Coordinates of C-alpha atoms and ligand atoms in Angstrom, one line a residue:
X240 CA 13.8 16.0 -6.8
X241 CA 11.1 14.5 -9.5
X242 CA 8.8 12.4 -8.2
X243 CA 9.3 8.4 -8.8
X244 CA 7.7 6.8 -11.5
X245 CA 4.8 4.7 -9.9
X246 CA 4.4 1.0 -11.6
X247 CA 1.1 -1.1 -10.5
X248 CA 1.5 -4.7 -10.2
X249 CA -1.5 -6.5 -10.6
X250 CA -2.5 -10.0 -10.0
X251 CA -5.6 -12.3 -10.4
X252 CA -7.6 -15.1 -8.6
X253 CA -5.7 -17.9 -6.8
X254 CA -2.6 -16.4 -7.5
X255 CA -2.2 -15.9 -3.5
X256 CA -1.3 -19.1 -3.0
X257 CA 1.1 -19.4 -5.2
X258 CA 4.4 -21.5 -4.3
X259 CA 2.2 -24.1 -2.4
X260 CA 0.6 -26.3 -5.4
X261 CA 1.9 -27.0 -8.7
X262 CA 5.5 -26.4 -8.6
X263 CA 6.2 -28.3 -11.7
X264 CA 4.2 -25.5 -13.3
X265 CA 4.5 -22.6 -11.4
X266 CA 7.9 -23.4 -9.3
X267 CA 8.2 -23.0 -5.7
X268 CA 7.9 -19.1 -4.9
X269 CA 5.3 -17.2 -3.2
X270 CA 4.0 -14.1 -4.7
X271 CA 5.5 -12.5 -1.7
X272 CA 8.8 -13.3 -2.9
X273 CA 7.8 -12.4 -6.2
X274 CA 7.2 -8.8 -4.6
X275 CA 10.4 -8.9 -2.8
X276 CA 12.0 -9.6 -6.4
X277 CA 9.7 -6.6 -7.9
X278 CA 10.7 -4.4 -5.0
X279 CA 14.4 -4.7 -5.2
X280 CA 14.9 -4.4 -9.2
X281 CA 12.1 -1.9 -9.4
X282 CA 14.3 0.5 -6.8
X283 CA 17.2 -0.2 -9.2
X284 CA 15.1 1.6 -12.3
X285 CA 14.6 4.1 -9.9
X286 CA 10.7 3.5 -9.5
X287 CA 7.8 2.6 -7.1
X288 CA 5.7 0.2 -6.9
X289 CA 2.3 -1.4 -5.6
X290 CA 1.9 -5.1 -6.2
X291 CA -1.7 -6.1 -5.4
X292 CA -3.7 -9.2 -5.3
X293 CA -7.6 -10.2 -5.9
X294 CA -10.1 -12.8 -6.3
X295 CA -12.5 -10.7 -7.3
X296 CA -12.7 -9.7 -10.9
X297 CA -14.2 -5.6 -9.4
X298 CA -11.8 -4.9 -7.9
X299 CA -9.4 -5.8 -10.3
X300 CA -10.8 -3.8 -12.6
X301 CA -11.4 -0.5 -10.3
X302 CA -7.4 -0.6 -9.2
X303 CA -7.2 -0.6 -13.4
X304 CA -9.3 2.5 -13.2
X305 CA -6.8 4.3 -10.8
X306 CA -4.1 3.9 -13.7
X307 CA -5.7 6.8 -15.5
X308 CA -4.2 9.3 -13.2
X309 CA -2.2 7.6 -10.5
X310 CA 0.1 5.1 -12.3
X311 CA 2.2 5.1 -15.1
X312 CA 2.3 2.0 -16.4
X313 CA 0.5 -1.1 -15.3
X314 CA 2.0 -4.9 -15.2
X315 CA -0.7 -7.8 -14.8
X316 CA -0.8 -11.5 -14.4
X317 CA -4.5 -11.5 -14.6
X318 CA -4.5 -15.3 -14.0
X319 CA -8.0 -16.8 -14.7
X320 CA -9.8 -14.0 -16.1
X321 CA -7.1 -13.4 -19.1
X322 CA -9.1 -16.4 -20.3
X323 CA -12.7 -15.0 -19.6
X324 CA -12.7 -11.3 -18.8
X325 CA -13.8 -9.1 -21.7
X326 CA -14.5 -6.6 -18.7
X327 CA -10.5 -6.8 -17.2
X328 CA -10.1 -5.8 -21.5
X329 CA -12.6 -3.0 -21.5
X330 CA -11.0 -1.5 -18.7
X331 CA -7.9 -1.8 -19.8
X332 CA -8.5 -0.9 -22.9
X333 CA -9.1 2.9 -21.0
X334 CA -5.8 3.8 -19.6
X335 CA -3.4 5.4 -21.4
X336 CA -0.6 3.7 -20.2
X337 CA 1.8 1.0 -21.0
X338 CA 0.7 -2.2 -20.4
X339 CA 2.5 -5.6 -19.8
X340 CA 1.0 -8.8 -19.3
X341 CA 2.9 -11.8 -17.4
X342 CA 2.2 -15.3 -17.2
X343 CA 4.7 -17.5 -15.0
X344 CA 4.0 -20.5 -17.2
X345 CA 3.8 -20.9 -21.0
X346 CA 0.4 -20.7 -21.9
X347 CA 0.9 -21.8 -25.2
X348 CA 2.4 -24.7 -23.6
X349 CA -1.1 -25.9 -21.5
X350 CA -4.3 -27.0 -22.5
X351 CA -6.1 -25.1 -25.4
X352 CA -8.3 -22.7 -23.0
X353 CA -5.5 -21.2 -21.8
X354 CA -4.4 -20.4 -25.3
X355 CA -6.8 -17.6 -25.9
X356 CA -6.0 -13.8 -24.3
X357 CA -8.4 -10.9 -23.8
X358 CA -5.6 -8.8 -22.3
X359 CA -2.8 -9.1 -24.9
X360 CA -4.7 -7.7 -27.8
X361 CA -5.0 -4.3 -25.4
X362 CA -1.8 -5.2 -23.8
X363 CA 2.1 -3.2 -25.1
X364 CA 3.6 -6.3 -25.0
X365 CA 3.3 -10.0 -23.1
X366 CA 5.7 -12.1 -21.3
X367 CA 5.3 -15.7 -20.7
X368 CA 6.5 -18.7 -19.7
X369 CA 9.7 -17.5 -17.5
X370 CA 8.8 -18.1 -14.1
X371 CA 8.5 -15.6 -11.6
X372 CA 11.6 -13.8 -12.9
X373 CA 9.1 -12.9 -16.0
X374 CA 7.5 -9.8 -13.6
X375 CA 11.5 -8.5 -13.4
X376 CA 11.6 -8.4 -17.2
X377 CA 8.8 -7.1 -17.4
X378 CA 10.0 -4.1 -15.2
X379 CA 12.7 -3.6 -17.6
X380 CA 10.8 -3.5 -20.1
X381 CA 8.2 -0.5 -18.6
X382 CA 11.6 1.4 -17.7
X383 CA 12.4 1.2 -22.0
X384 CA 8.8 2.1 -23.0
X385 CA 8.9 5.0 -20.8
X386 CA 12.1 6.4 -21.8
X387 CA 11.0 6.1 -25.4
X388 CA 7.5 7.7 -24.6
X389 CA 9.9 10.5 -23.4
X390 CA 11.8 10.5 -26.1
X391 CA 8.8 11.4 -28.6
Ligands
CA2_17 O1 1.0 -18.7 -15.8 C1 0.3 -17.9 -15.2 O2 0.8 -16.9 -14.6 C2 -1.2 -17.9 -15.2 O3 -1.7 -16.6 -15.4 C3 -1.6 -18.5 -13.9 C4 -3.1 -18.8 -13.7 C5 -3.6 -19.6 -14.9 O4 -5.1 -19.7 -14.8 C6 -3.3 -18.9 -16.2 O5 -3.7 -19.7 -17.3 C7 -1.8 -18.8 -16.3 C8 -3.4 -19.6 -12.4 C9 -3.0 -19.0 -11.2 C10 -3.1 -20.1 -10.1 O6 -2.2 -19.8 -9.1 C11 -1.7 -20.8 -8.3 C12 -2.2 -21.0 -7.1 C13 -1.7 -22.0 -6.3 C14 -0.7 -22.8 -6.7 C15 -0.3 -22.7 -8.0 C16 -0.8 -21.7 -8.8

C-alpha cells in the first residue's frame, strides 16, 4: 500500500490558549478540538497529519525546514508573526510545497496591523475569517492542489 500523504499543521504564539479568551472573536474551541476536527476530516482524504504549536518564532521556522523532505504540504496559522516575521517568509519561501495559510478571524475585519501578511505573498492560497472550521477547508483544499500537482 502507498504511503499516506503527510500534511503539517502549524500554529503560532498564544494560539494554545485558544477557546479561553475572546470568544466573540475567536469562538469557544480549543486548538485541541481544532486537531480533533483536522484529525477526523484529514483521515477522510486519506492523509496524516501533525498539528503543532509554538511560542517561539525558531522553532516555527525549523518544523518549516522539515517540509522540504518530510511533508507534503504545509497549513499555518502563524498567529502574531504573520504580521512581523519576514524570517517565518524566508523560510517558507524554501519549501517546495503547497502552502495554506489560516486565520480563524477576518483580518481584514480587525485593526489595520493585522491587515498586512508576510506569509500570503509566499503562501498557495489563504483562508480567513471562518472560524476553526477554516483549518478543514483548508485540508480540502491541500487534497485538490495535490491531485492537480499529480495531474501535471
Ligand atoms: O485569526 C487568527 O487566526 C489570528 O492568526 C490569531 C492571532 C492574531 O494575532 C492574528 O492577527 C489572527 C492571535 C492568536 C491568539 O490566540 C488566542 C489565544 C487565547 C484566546 C484567544 C485567542
Amino acid at each position: 500500500m502507498a504511503d499516506p500523504v503527510k500534511i503539517l499543521i502549524l500554529n503560532g504564539p498564544n494560539l494554545n490558549l485558544l477557546g479561553t479568551r475572546e470568544p466573540d472573536i475567536y469562538g469557544h474551541e480549543t486548538l485541541t478540538d481544532i486537531g480533533r476536527r483536522c484529525e477526523q476530516r484529514a483521515k477522510a482524504l486519506g492523509f496524516e497529519i501533525a498539528m503543532r504549536q509554538s511560542n517561539s518564532e525558531g522553532e516555527l521556522i525549523d518544523w518549516i525546514h522539515e517540509a522540504v523532505s518530510k511533508w507534503s504540504a504545509i497549513i499555518i496559522n502563524p498567529a502574531a508573526y504573520t504580521h512581523t516575521s519576514v524570517a517565518i517568509m524566508d523560510a517558507l519561501k524554501l519549501v517546495n510545497c503547497p502552502i495554506v495559510e489560516v486565520h480563524i478571524s477576518n483580518i481584514y475585519k480587525r485593526e489595520s496591523f493585522r491587515h498586512h501578511s508576510f506569509v500570503s505573498p509566499v503562501a498557495t492560497g489563504v483562508i480567513c475569517g471562518l472560524g476553526p472550521a477554516g483549518y478543514e477547508f483548508a485540508l480540502e483544499a491541500v487534497a485538490g492542489l495535490l491531485r492537480k500537482k499529480e495531474e501535471v
